[in-house]
Coordinates of C-alpha atoms and ligand atoms in Angstrom, one line a residue:
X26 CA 87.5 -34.7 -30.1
X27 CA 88.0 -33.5 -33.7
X28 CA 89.1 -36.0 -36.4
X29 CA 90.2 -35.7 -39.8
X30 CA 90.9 -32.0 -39.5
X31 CA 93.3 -30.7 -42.0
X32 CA 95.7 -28.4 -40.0
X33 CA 95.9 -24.8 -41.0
X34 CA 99.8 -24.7 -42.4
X35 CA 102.3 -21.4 -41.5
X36 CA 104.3 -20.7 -44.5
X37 CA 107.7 -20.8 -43.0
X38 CA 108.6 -17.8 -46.0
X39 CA 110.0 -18.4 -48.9
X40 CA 111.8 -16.3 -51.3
X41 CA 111.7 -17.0 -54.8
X42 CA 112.8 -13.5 -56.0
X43 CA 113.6 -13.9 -59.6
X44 CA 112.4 -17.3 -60.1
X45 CA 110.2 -18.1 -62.8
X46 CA 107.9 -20.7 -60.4
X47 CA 105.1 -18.9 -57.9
X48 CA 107.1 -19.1 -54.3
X49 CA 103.7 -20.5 -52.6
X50 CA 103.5 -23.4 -55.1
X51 CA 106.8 -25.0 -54.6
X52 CA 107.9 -28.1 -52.8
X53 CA 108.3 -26.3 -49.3
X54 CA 108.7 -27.3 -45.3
X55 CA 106.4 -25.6 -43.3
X56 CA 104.8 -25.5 -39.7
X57 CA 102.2 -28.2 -39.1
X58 CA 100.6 -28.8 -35.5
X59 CA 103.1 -31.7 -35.4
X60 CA 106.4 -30.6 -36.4
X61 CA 107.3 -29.8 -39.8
X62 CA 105.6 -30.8 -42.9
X63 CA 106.5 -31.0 -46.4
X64 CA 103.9 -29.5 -48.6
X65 CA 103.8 -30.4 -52.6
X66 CA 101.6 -28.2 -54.9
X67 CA 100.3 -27.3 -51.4
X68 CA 99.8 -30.4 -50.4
X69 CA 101.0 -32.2 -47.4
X70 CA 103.3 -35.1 -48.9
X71 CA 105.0 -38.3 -47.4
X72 CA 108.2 -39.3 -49.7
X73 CA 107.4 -43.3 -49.9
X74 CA 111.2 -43.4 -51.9
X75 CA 113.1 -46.0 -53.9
X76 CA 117.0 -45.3 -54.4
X77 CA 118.0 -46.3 -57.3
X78 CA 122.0 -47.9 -57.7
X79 CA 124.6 -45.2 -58.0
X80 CA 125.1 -45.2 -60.8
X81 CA 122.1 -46.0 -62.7
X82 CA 121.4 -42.1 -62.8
X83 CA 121.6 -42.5 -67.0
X84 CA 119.0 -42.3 -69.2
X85 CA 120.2 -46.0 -70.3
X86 CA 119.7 -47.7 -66.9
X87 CA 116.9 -45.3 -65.7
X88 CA 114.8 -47.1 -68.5
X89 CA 114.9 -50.4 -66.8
X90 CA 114.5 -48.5 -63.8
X91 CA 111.1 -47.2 -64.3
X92 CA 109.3 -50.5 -63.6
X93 CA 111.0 -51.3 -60.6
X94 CA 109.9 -48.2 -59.5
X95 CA 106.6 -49.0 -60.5
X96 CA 106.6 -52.3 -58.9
X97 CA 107.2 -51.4 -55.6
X98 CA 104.4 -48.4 -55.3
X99 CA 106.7 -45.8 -54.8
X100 CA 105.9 -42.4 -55.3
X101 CA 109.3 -40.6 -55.0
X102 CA 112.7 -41.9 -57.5
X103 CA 115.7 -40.7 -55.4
X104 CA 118.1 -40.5 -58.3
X105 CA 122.2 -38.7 -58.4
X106 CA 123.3 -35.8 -60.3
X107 CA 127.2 -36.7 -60.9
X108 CA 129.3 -33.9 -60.4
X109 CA 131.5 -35.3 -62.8
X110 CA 128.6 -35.8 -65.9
X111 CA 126.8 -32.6 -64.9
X112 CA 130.5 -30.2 -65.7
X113 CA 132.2 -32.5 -67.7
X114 CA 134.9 -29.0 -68.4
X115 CA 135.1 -26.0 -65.7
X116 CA 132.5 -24.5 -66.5
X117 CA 130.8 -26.5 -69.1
X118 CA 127.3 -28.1 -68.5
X119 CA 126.0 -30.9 -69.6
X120 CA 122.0 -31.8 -68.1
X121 CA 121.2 -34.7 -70.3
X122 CA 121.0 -37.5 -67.2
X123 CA 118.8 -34.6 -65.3
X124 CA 116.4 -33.9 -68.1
X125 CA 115.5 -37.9 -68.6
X126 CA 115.3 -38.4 -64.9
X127 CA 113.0 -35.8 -65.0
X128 CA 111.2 -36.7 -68.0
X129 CA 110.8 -40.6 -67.3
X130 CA 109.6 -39.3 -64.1
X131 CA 106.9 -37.2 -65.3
X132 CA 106.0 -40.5 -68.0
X133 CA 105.2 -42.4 -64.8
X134 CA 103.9 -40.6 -62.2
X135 CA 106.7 -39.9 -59.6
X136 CA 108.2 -37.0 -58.2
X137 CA 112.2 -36.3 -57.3
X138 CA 114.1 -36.0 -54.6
X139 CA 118.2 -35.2 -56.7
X140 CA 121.0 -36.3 -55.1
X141 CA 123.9 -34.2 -55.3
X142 CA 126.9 -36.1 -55.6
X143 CA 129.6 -33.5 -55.5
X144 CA 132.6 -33.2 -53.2
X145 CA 131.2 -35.7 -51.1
X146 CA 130.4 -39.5 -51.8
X147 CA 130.2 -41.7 -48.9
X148 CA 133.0 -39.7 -47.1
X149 CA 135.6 -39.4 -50.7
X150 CA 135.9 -37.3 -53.5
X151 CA 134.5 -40.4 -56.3
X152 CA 132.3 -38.0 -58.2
X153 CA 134.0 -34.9 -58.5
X154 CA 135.5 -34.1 -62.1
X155 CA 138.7 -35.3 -63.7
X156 CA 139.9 -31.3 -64.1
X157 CA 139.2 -31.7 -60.4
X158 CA 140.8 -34.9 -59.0
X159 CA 143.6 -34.4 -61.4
X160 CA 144.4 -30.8 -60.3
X161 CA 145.8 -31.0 -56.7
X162 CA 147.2 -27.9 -56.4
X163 CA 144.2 -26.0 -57.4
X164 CA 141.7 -28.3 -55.7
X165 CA 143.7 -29.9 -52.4
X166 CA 142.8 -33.2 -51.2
X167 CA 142.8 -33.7 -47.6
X168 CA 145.9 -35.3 -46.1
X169 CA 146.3 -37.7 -43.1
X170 CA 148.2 -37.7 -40.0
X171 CA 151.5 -38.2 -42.1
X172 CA 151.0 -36.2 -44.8
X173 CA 149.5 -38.4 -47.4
X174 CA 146.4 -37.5 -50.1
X175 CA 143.5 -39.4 -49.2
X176 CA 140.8 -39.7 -51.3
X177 CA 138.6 -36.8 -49.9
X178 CA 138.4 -32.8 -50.8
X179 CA 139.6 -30.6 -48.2
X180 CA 137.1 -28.7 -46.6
X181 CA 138.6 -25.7 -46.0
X182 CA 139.6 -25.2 -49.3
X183 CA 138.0 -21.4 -50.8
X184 CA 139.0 -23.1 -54.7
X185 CA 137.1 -26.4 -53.7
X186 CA 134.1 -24.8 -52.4
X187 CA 133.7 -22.5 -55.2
X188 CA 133.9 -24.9 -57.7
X189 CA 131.3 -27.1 -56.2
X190 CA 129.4 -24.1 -55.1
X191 CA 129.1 -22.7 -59.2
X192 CA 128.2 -26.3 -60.2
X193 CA 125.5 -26.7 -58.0
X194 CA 124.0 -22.9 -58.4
X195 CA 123.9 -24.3 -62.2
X196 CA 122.2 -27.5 -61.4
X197 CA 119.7 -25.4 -59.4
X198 CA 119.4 -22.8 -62.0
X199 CA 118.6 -25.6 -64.6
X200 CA 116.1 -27.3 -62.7
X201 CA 114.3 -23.7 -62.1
X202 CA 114.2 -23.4 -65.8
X203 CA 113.1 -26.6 -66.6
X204 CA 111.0 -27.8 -63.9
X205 CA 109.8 -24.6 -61.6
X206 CA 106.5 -24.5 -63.2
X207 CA 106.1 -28.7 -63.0
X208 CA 107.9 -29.0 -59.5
X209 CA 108.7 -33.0 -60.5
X210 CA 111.6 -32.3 -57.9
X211 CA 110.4 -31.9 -54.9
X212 CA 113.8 -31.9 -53.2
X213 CA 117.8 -31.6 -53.6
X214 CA 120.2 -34.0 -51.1
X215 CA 123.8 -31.6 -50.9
X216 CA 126.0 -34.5 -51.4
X217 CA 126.3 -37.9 -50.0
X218 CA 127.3 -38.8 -46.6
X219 CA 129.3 -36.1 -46.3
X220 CA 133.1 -36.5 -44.3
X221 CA 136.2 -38.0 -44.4
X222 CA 137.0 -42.1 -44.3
X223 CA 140.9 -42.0 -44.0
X224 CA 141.7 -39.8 -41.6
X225 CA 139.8 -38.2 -39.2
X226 CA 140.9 -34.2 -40.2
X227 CA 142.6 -32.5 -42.7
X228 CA 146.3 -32.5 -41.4
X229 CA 147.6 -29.8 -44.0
X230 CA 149.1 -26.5 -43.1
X231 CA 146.5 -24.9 -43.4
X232 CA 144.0 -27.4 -41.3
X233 CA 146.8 -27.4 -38.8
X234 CA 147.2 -24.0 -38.4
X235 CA 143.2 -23.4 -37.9
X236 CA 143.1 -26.5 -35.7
X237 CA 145.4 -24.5 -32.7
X238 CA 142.9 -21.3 -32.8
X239 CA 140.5 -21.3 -30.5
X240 CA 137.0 -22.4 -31.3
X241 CA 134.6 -20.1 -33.2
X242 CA 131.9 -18.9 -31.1
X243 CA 129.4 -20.4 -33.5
X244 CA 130.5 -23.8 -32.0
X245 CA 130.8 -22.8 -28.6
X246 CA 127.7 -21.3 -28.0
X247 CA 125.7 -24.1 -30.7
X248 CA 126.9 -27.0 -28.3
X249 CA 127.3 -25.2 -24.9
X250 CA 130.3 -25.5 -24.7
X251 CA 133.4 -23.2 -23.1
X252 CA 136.1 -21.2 -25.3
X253 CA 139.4 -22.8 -25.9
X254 CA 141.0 -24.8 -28.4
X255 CA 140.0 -27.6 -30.5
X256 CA 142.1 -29.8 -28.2
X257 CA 141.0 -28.6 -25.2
X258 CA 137.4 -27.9 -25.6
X259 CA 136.8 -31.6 -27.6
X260 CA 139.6 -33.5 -26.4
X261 CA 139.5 -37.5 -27.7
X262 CA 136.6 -35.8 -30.4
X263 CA 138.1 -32.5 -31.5
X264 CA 139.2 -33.8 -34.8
X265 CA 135.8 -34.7 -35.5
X266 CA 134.4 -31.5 -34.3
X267 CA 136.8 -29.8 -36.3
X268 CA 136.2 -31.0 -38.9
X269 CA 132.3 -31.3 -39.1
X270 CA 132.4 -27.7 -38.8
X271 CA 134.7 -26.8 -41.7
X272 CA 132.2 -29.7 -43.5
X273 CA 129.3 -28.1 -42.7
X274 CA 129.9 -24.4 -43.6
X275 CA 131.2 -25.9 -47.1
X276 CA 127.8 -27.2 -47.5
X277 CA 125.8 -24.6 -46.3
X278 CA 127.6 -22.3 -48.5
X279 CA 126.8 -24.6 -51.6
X280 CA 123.2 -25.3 -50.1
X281 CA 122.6 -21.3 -49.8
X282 CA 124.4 -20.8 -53.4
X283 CA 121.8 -23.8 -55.5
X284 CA 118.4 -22.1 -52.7
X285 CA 119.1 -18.6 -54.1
X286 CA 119.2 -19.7 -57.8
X287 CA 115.8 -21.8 -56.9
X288 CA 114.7 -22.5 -53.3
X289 CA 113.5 -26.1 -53.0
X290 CA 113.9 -28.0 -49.8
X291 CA 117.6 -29.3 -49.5
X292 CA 119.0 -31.5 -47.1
X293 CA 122.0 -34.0 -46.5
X294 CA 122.3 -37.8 -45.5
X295 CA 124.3 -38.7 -42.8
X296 CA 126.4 -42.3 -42.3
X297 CA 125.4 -42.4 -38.6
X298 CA 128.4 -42.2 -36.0
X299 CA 126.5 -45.0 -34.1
X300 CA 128.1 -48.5 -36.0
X301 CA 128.2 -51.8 -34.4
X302 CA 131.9 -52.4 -33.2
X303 CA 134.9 -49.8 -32.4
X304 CA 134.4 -45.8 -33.0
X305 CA 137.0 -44.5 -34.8
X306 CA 135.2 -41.3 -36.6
X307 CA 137.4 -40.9 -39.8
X308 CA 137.4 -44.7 -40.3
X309 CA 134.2 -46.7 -38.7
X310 CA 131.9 -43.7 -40.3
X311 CA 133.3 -40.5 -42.3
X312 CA 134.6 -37.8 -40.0
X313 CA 132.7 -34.2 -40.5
X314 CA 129.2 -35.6 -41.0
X315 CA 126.1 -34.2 -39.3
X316 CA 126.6 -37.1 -36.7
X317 CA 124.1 -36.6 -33.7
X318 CA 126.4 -35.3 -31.7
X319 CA 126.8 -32.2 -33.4
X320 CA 123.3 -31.9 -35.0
X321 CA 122.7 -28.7 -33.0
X322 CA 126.3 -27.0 -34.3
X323 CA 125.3 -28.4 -38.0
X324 CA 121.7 -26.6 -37.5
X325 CA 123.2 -23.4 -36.8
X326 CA 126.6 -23.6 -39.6
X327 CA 124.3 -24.7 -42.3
X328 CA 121.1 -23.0 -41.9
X329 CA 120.2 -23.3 -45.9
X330 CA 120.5 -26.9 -44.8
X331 CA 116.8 -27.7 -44.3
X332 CA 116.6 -31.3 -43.2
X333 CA 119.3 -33.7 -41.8
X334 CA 118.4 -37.1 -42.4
X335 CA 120.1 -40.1 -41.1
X336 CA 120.7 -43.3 -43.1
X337 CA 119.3 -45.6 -41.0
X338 CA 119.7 -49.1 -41.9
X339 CA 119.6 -51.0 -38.5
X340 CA 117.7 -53.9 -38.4
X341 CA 117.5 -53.5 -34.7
X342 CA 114.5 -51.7 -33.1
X343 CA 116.5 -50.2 -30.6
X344 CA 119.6 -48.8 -32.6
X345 CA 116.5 -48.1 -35.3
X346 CA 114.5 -45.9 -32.6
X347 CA 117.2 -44.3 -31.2
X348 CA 118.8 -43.3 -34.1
X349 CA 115.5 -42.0 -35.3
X350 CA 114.9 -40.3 -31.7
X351 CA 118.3 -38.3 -32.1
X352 CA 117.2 -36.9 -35.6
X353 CA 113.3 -36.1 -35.2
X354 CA 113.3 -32.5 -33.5
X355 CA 110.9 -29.9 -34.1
X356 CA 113.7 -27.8 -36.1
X357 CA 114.7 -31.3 -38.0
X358 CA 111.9 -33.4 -39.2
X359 CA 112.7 -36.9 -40.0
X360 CA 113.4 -37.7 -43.1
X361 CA 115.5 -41.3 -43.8
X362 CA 116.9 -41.2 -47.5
X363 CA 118.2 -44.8 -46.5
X364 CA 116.8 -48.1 -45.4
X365 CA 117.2 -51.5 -46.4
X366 CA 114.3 -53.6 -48.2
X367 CA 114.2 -56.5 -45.3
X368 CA 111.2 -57.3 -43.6
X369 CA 112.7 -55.7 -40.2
X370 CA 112.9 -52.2 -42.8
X371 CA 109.8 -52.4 -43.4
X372 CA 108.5 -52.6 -40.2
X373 CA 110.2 -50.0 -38.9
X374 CA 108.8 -47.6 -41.4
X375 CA 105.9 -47.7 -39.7
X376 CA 108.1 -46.4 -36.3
X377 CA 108.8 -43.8 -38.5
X378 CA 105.7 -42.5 -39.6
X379 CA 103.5 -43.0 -36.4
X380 CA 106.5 -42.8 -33.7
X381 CA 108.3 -39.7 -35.2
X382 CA 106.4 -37.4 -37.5
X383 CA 108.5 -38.3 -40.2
X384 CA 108.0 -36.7 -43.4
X385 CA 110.0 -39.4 -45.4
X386 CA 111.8 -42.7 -45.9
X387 CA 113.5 -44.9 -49.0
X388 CA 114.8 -47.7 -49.5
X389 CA 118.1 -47.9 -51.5
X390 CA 118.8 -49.9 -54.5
X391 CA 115.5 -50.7 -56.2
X392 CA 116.6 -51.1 -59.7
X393 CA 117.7 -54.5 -61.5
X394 CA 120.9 -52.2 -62.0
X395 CA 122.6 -54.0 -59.5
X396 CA 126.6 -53.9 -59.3
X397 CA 127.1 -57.6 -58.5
X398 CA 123.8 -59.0 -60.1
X399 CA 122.4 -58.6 -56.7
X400 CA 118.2 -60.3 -56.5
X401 CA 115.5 -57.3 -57.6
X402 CA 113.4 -55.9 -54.8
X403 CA 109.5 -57.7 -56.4
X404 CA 106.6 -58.0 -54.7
X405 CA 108.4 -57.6 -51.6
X406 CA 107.6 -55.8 -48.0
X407 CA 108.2 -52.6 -49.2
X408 CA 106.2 -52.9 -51.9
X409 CA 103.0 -54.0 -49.5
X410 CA 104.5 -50.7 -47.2
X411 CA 104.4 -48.2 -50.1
X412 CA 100.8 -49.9 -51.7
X413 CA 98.8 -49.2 -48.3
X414 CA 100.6 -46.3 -47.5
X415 CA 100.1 -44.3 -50.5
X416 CA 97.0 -44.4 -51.0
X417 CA 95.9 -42.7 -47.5
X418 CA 98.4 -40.3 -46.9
X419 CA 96.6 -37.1 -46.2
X420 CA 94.2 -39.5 -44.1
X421 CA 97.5 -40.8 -42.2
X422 CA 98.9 -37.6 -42.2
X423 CA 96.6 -35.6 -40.8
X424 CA 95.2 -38.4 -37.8
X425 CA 99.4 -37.8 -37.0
X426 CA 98.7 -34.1 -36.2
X427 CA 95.9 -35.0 -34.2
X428 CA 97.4 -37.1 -32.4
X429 CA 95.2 -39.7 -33.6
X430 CA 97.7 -42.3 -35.5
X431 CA 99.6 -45.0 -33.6
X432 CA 102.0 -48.2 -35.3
X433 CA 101.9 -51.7 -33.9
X434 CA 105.4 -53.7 -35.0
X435 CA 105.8 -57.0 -34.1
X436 CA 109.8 -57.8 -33.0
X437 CA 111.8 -60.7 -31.7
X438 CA 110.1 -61.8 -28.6
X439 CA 107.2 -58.6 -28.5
X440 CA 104.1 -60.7 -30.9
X441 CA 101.1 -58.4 -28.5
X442 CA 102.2 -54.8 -28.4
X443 CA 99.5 -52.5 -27.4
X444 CA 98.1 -49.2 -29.3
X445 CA 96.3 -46.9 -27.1
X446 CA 93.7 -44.6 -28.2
X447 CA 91.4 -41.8 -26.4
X448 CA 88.4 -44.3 -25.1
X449 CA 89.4 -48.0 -26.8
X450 CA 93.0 -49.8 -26.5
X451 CA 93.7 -51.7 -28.8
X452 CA 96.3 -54.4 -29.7
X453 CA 97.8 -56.2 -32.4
X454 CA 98.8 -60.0 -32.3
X455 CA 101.7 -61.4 -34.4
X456 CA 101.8 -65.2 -35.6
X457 CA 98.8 -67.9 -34.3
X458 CA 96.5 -66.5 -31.9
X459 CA 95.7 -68.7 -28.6
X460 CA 94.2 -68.5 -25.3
X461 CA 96.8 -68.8 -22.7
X462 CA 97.3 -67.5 -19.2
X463 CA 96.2 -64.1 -19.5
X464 CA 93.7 -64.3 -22.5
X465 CA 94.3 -64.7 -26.2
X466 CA 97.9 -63.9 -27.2
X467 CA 99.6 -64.6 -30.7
X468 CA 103.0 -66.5 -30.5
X469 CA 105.0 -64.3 -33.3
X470 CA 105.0 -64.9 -36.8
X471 CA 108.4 -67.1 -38.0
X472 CA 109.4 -64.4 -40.3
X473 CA 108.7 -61.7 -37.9
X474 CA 107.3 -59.5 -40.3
X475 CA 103.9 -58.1 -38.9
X476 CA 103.3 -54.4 -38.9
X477 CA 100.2 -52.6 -38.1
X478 CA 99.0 -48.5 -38.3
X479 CA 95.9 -47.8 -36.3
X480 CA 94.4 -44.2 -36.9
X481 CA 91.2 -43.0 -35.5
X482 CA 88.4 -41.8 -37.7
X483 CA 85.9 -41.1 -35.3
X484 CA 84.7 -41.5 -32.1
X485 CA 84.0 -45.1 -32.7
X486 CA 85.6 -45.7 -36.1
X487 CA 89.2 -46.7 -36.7
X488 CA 91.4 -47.1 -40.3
X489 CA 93.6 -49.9 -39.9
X490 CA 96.1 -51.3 -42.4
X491 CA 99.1 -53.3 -42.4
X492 CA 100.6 -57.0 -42.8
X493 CA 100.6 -60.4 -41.2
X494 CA 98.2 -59.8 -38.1
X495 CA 95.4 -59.7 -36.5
X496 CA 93.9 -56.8 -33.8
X497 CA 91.1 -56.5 -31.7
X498 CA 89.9 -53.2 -29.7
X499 CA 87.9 -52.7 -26.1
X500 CA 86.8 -50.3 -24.4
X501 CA 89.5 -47.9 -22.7
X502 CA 91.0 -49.5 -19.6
X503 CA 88.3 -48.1 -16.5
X504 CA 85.6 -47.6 -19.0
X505 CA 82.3 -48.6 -17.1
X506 CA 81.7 -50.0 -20.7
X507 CA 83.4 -53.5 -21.2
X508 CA 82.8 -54.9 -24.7
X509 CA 83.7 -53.2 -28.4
X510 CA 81.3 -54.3 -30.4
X511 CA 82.2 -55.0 -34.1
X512 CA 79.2 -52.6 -35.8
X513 CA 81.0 -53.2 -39.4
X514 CA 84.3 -53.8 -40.8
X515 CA 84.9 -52.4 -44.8
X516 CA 87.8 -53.6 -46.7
X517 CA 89.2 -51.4 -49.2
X518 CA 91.0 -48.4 -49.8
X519 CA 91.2 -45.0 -51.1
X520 CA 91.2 -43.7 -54.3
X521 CA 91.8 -40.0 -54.7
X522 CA 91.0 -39.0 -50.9
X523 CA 87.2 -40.9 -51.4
X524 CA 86.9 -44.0 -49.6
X525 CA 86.4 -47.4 -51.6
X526 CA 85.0 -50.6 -50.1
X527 CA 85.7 -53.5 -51.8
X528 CA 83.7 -56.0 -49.3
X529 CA 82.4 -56.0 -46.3
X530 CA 84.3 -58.7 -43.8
X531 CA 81.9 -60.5 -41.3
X532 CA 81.7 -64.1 -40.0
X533 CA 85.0 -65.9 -40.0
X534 CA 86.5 -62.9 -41.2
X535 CA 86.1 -60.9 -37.7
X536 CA 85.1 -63.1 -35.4
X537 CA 88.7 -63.8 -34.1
X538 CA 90.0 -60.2 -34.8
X539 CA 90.2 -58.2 -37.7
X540 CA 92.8 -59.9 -39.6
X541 CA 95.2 -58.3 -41.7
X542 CA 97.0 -61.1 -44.4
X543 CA 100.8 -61.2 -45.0
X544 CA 99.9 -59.3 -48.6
X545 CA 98.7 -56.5 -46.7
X546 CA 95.2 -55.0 -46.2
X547 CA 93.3 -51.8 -45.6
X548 CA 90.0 -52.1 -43.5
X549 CA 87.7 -49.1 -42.0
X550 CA 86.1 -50.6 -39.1
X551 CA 82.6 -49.2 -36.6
X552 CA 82.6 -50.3 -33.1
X553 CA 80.3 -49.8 -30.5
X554 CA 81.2 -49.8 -26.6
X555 CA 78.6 -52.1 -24.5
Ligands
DGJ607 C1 125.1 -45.5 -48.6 C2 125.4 -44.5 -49.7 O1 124.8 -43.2 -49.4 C3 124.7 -45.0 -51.0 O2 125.0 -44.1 -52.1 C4 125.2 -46.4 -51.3 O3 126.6 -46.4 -51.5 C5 124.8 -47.3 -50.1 N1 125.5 -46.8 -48.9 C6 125.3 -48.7 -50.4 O4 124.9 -49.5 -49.3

């Protein structure tokens, strides 16, 4: 067995022709023995984000911003770039909000990942310019069934792309100047849940009359599918084909457009098709998004398009791990730009990190920014999350491409779940430990809240961090060898990759299991097998 190897990493290739930043030292995706990585200043990095309000992207609010931020141990600010403030005038620039985002995040430590909020905002048209909303000729909404605006561009408009397209090569071309040598942004979202809530195409003349041809091969052959027309090919889902094709050629024309002015990872959010209730695509999620569905046509339309990452907010396990099992592919790592800040989010970050190689996840909303005065995220379960997590993530990262790195959540009803390593199992109880039928089980914690990473260190040595439980490791199930004997257990953590004890736990510390308090904890523990 080999532990703690750093992979070698394959530069994936990228062009930085003209750019004023080195190509090998920017924020890049490359090939790691598990999937896709993301490497910063040549580093492997895990985003451990904090979304701040929409529209707390000012140098005003970002102020009171900062300590939230702080609070909660992030290490990424995900923060918007209005369309609207960036080109106030066709053509006019104005990077004031983007120069203190990036200064304030310099001041404390944190990188970026820029949200673009251009044509698309939660499946409308709120952030593009006035010239642009009040110019409908020039830049043509979308219209519904019966011939009405609705509050969305329309996608398959040449004077709408351009205009977005220019404004986002300029963004990209300002961040080059100011920020290729520093690489504070580390990545660019190409606007915000992308789509249409209102209808579920563009019924104009011109939608219409694309809507009879027959179906571009690109589709076809991306979703193995059979030449016709929309209608006859999707049926019930053509209009959401249709469109999510005309969406994502927009956007992987602006993506291309802001990569070739400076090539830093880009990728998009998507409002997930998958809601509780009736699926009406156009009106229970925005019709035109990379829904999973048509993730492999989206892959192939929008190649400049590096990552699609689902906003996954589901406080239910299943929902959560399927919705992350539809996105994590090897040609799509997962990255969640969304989550809530409950104690079910937080556990099922740690899905995401050990269950699906993901290379990122935020939560949304951090800031005391809040529209309706809503309560600030303190010393909360993200916070815990982000405090453990960031200080081991090459550790954590590289036990993952070993294969080495396994997540314990506790859930409604599952308080024992199992972790199981080369030659020890090992299992994690949730809530008040007691022998029943069966041997010592815990009964689930009332808030449901526990979470637990396991990664092995060595042969007989384990890192285990997490929150509200309590584990215990034996010998591998038909080992002749019977016992795991507790050699030592450190508490502590890491400080710059070096490994800092703060105690040693013994005594009624261990002897019911090594237990890991609501507040969180980091212990590196030696066993022997007797
Ligand atoms: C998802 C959007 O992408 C965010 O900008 C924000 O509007 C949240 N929803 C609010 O829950």
């Amino acid at each position: 067995m080999r532990f703690l190897r750093f992979v070698g990493l394959l530069s994936l290739g990228v062009c930085a022709a003209g750019i004023g930043a080195r190509a090998e030292s920017l924020p890049q995706l490359v090939q790691g023995k598990s999937g896709r990585t993301l490497l910063v200043d040549g580093k492997p990095y895990f985003v451990l984000g904090a979304q701040v309000h929409n529209s707390s992207g000012w140098p005003a609010t970002l102020e009171s911003a900062w300590p939230d931020l702080e609070r909660i141990h992030a290490n990424t600010i995900m923060v918007p770039a209005y369309w609207e403030a960036v080109e106030p005038a066709r053509g006019q620039f104005d990077f004031a909000n983007i120069d203190a985002a990036i200064d304030g995040a310099r001041q404390h430590g944190l990188r970026i990942a820029l949200l673009w909020f251009g044509t698309w905002k939660n499946g409308g048209m709120a952030y593009v310019p006035a010239w642009v909303k009040e110019n409908p000729q020039e830049y043509p909404p979308m219209l519904d069934e019966n011939g009405n605006a609705i509050n969305a561009l329309s996608p398959l408009s040449e004077t709408n792309l351009a205009a977005d397209r220019d404004a986002f090569a300029a963004l990209m071309r300002h961040l080059r100047d100011k920020d290729g040598e520093r690489h504070t942004v580390i990545m660019v979202q190409v606007e915000n849940e992308a789509g249409s809530l209102g209808s579920d195409r563009d019924y104009s003349k011109a939608a219409n009359s694309a809507f009879q041809n027959g179906v571009p091969d690109i589709v076809v052959t991306s979703l193995k599918k059979q030449h016709g027309s929309w209608q006859q090919v999707f049926g019930a889902d053509a209009p959401e084909a249709f469109s999510a094709y005309y969406v994502a050629r927009y956007i992987g024309q602006v993506a291309e457009a802001g990569k070739r002015a400076y090539p830093l990872p880009t990728y998009v959010n998507v409002w997930p098709r998958e809601q509780p209730g009736l699926l009406r695509p156009g009106f229970s999620s925005p019709s035109g998004g990379a829904v999973s569905w048509l993730l492999d046509m989206w892959k192939q339309v929008a190649p400049a398009v590096d990552v699609i990452g689902p906003d996954n907010y589901d406080t239910n396990f299943m929902l959560f791990r399927m919705i992350c099992d539809r996105y994590a592919r090897a040609d799509n790592p997962l990255l969640i730009p969304e989550t809530g800040t409950s104690p079910a989010h937080a556990r099922h970050a740690f899905y995401a990190i050990a269950d699906y190689n993901s290379i990122g996840i935020s939560v949304f909303g951090v800031d005391g920014n809040a529209p309706r005065g809503k309560a600030v995220d303190r010393e909360s379960e993200t916070a815990i999350n982000y405090r453990l997590i960031g200080a081991v993530i090459p550790q954590l990262l590289s036990m993952r491409d070993e294969g080495h790195l396994h997540a314990a959540v506790e859930e409604d009803g599952i308080a024992n779940p199992q972790m199981l390593f080369d030659n020890y199992d090992a299992v994690a109880r949730f809530g008040t430990v007691s022998n029943v039928y069966g041997g010592d089980r815990g009964a689930g914690n009332p808030e449901i809240d526990g979470r637990v990473l396991v990664g092995q260190l060595g042969t007989d040595e384990f890192l285990v961090l997490g929150s509200h439980a309590n584990v215990v490791f034996q010998p591998k199930l038909g080992d002749t060898k019977k016992q795991a004997v507790v050699v030592s257990v450190e508490e502590g953590s890491y400080e710059n990759g070096v490994w800092k004890r703060t105690r040693l736990l013994n005594g009624d510390e261990t002897y019911f299991g090594l237990i890991l308090p609501r507040e969180g904890a980091m212990l590196r523990v030696k066993l022997m097998r007797r």
